[in-house]
mmCIF file of C-alpha atoms in Angstrom:
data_model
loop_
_atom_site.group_PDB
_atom_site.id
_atom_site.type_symbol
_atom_site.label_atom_id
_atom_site.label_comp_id
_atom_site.label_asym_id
_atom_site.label_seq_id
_atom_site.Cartn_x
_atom_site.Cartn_y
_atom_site.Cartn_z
ATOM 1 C CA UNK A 1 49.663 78.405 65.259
ATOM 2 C CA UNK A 2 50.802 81.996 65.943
ATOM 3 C CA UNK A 3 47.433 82.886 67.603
ATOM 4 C CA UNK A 4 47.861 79.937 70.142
ATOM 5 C CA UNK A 5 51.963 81.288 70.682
ATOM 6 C CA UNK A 6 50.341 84.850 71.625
ATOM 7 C CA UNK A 7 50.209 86.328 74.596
ATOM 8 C CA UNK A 8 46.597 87.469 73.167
ATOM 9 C CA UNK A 9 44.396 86.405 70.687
ATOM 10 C CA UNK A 10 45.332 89.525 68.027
ATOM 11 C CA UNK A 11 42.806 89.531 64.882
ATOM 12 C CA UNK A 12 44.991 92.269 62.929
ATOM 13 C CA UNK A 13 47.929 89.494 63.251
ATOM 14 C CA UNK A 14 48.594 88.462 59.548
ATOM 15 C CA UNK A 15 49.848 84.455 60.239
ATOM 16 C CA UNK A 16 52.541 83.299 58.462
ATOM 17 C CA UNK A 17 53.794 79.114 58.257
ATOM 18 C CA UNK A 18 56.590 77.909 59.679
ATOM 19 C CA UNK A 19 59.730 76.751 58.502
ATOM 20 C CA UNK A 20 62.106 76.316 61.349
ATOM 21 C CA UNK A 21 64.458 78.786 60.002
ATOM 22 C CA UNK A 22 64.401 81.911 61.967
ATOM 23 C CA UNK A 23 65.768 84.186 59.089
ATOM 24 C CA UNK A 24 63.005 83.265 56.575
ATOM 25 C CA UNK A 25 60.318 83.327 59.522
ATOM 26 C CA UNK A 26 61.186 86.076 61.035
ATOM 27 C CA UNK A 27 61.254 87.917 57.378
ATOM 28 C CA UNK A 28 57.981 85.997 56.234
ATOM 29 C CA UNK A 29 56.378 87.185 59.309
ATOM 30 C CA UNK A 30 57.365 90.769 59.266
ATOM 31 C CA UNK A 31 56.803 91.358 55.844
ATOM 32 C CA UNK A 32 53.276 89.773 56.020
ATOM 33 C CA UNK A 33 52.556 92.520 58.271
ATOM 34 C CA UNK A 34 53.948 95.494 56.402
ATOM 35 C CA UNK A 35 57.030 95.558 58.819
ATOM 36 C CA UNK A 36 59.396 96.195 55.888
ATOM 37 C CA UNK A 37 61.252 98.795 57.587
ATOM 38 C CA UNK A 38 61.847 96.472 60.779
ATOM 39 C CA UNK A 39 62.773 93.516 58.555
ATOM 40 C CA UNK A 40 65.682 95.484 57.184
ATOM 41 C CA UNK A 41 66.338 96.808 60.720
ATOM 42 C CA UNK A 42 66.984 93.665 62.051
ATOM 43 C CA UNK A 43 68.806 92.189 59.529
ATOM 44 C CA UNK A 44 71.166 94.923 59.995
ATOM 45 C CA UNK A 45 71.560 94.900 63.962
ATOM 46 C CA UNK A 46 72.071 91.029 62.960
ATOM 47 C CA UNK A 47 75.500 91.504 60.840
ATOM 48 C CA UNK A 48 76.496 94.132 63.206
ATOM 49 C CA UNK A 49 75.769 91.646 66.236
ATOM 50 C CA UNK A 50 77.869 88.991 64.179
ATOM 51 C CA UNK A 51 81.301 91.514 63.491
ATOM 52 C CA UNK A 52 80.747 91.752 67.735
ATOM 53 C CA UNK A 53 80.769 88.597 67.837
ATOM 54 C CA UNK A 54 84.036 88.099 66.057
ATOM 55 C CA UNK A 55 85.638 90.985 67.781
ATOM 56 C CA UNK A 56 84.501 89.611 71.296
ATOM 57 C CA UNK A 57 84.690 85.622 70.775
ATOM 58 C CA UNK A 58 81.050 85.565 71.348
ATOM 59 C CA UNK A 59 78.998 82.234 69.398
ATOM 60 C CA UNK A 60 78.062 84.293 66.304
ATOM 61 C CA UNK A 61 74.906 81.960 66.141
ATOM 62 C CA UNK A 62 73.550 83.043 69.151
ATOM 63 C CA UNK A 63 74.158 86.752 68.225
ATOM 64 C CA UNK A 64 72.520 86.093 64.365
ATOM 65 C CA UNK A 65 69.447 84.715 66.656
ATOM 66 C CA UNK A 66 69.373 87.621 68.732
ATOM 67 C CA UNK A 67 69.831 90.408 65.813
ATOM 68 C CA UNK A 68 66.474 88.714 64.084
ATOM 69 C CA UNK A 69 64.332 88.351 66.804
ATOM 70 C CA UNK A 70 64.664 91.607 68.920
ATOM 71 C CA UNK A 71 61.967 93.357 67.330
ATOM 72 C CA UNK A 72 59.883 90.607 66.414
ATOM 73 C CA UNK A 73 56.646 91.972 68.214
ATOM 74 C CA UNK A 74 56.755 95.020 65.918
ATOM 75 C CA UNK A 75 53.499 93.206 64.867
ATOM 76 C CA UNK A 76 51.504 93.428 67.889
ATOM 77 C CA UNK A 77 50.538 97.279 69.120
ATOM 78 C CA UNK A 78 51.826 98.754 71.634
ATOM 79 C CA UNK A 79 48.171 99.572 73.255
ATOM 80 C CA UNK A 80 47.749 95.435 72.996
ATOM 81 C CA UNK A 81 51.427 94.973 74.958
ATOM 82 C CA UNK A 82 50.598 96.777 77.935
ATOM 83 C CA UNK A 83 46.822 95.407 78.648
ATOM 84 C CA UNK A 84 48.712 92.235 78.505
ATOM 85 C CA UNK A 85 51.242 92.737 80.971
ATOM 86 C CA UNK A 86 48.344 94.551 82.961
ATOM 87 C CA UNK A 87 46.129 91.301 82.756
ATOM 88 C CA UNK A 88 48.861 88.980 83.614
ATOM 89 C CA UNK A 89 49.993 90.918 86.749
ATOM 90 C CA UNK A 90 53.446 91.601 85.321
ATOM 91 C CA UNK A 91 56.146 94.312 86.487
ATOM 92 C CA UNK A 92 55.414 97.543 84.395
ATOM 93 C CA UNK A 93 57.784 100.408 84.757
ATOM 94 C CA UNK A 94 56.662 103.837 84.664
ATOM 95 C CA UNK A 95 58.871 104.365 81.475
ATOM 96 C CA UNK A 96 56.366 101.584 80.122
ATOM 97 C CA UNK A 97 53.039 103.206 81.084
ATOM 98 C CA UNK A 98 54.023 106.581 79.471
ATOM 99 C CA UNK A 99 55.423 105.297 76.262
ATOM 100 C CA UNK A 100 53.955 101.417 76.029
ATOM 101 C CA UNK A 101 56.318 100.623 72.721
ATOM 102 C CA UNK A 102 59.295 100.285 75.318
ATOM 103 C CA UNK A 103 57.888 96.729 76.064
ATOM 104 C CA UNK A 104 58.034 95.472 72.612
ATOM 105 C CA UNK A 105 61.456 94.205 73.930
ATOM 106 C CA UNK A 106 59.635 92.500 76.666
ATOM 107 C CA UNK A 107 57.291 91.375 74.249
ATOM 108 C CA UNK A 108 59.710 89.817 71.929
ATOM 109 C CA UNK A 109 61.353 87.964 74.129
ATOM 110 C CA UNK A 110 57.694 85.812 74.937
ATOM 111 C CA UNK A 111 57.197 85.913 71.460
ATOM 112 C CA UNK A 112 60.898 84.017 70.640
ATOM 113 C CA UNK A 113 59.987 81.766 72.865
ATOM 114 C CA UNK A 114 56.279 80.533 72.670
ATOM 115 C CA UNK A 115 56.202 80.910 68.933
ATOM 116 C CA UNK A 116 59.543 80.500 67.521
ATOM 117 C CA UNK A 117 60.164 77.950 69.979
ATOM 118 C CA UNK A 118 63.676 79.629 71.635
ATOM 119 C CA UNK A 119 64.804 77.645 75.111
ATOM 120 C CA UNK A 120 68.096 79.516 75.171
ATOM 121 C CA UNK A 121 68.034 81.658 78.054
ATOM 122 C CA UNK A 122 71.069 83.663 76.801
ATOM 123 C CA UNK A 123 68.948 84.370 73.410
ATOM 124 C CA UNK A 124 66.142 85.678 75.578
ATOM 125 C CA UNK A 125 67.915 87.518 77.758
ATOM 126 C CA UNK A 126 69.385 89.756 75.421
ATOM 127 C CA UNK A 127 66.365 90.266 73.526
ATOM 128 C CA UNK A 128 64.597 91.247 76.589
ATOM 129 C CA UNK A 129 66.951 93.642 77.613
ATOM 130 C CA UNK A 130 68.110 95.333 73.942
ATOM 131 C CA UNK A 131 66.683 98.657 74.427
ATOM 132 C CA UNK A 132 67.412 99.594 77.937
ATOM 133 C CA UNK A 133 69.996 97.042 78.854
ATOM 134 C CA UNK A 134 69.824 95.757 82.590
ATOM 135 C CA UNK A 135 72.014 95.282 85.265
ATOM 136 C CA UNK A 136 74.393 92.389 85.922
ATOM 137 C CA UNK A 137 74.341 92.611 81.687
ATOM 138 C CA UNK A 138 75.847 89.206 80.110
ATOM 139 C CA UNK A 139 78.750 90.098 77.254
ATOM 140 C CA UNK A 140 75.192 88.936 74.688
ATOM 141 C CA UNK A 141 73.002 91.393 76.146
ATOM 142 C CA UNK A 142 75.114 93.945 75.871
ATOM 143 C CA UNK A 143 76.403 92.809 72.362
ATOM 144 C CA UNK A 144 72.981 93.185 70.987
ATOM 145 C CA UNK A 145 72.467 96.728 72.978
ATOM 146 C CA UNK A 146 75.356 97.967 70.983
ATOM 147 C CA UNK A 147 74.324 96.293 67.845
ATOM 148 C CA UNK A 148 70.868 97.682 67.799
ATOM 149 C CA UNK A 149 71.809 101.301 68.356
ATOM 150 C CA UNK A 150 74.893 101.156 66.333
ATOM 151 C CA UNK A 151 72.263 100.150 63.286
ATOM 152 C CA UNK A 152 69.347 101.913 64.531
ATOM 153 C CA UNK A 153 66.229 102.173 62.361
ATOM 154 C CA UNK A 154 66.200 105.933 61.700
ATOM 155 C CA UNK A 155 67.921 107.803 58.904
ATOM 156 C CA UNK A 156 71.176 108.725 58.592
ATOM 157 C CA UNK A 157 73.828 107.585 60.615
ATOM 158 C CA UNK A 158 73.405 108.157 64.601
ATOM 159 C CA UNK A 159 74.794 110.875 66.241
ATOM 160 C CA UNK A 160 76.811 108.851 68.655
ATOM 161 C CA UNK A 161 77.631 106.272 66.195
ATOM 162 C CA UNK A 162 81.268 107.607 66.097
ATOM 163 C CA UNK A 163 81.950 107.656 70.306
ATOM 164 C CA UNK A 164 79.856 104.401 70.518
ATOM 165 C CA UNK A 165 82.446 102.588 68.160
ATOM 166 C CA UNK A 166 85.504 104.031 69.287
ATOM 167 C CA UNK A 167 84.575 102.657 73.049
ATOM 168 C CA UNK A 168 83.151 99.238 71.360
ATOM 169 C CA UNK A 169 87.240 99.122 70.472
ATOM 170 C CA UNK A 170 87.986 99.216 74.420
ATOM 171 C CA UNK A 171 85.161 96.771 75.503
ATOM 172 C CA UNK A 172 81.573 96.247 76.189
ATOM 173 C CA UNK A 173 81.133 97.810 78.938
ATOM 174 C CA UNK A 174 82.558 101.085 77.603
ATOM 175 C CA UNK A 175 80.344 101.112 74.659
ATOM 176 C CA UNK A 176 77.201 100.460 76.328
ATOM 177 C CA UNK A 177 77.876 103.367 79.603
ATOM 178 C CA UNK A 178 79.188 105.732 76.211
ATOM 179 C CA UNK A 179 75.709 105.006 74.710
ATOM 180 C CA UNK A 180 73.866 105.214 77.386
ATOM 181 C CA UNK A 181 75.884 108.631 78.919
ATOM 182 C CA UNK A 182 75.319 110.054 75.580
ATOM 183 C CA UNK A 183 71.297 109.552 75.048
ATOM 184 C CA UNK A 184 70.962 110.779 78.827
ATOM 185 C CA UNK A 185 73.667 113.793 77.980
ATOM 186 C CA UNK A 186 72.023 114.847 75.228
ATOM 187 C CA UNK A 187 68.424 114.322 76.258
ATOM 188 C CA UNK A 188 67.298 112.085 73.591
ATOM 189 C CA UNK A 189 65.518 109.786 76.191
ATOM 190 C CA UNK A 190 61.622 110.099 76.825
ATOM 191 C CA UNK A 191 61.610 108.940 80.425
ATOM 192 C CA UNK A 192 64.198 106.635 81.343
ATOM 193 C CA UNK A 193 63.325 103.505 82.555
ATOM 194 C CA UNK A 194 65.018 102.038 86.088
ATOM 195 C CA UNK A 195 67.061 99.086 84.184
ATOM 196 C CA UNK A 196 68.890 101.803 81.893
ATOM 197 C CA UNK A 197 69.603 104.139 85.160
ATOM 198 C CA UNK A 198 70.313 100.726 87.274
ATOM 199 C CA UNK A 199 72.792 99.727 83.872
ATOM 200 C CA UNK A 200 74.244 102.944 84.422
ATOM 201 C CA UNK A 201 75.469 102.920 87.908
ATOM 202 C CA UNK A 202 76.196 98.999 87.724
ATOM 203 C CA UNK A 203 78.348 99.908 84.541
ATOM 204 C CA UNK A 204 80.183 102.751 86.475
ATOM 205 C CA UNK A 205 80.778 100.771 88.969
ATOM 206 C CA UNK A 206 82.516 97.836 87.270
ATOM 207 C CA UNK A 207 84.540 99.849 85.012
ATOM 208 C CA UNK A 208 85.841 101.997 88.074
ATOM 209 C CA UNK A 209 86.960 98.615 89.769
ATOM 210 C CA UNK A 210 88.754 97.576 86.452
ATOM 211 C CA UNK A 211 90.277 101.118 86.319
ATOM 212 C CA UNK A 212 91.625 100.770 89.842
ATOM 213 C CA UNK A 213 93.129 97.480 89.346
ATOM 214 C CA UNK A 214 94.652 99.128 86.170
ATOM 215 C CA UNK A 215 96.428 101.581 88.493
#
């Protein structure tokens, strides 16, 4: 059951049956706990992770996966995610003490794997890492980076949605240092947490090699 998956035994948790496919679960899951907003969110960063796919010869599969599952701990609060990563002795950043929803992609990734029963380290990786990024990124983590803020869940259309896609057209790399250059530039970040600055300069740095060898 999804109790037994949990990291902790949450009583709010509305439990859902399931089916083995991840798009009906996921959506059965979320919408059983008012998540309506983050079910559309995710089936949006989905179809945008899919058209990266195709543009980057990535296994669309594995980015579909990713899309629906990234948020999937919108369900537990974020008060609940840090105790537990407090109780288990886990790595907590300071970003993560001051503003405890940045684990929820953390927490996803444990959920994707003890409840919806994902092995695929690739899967998990990217979920893990889909709101900060890391460094040494895989061409999926940073496919779902760019997916999720390029179909972010707040109104409108995002302010860097225009720079972000015009890099995406160069490569990976340049879309996820644009994004990341632009929420530091423009200080829409909280407090930003040591992967995103350590995605930064790794970023830099590999783009300034492939420069060079461009020369």
């Amino acid at each position: 059951s999804l109790h037994d998956a949990l990291p902790i035994y949450y009583k709010y948790i509305n439990i859902i049956q399931i089916t083995g496919d991840i798009v009906v679960d996921v959506n059965n899951l979320l919408l059983a706990n008012n998540e309506e907003k983050t079910s559309k969110h995710v089936m949006a960063v989905a179809n945008t992770n899919s058209k990266i796919a195709e543009k980057y010869g990535l296994d669309k599969n594995i980015c579909i996966i990713s899309g629906y599952l990234h948020d999937i701990s919108a369900v537990i609060q974020p008060s609940d995610m840090l105790t537990y990563m407090f109780e288990n002795n886990l790595f907590v950043d300071e970003s993560e003490i001051k503003y405890p929803f940045i684990l929820h992609q953390r927490i996803s990734r444990l959920l994707a794997k003890t409840f919806f029963n994902i092995d695929d380290e690739i899967i998990l990786s990217a979920i893990e890492c889909h709101t900060t990024l890391k460094p040494n990124p895989s061409k999926y983590d940073m496919a779902l980076f760019i997916a999720d803020k390029l179909s972010w869940d707040q109104k409108g259309t995002p302010p860097f949605y225009d720079v972000v896609s015009e890099s995406l057209s160069l490569s990976l790399e340049e879309a996820c240092l644009t994004y990341i250059n632009y929420i530091i530039d423009n200080g829409m970040i909280l407090h930003p947490h040591s992967w995103l600055i350590e995605s930064k300069e790794y970023l830099e740095k590999v783009l300034s090699i492939t420069q060079n060898q461009l020369i």
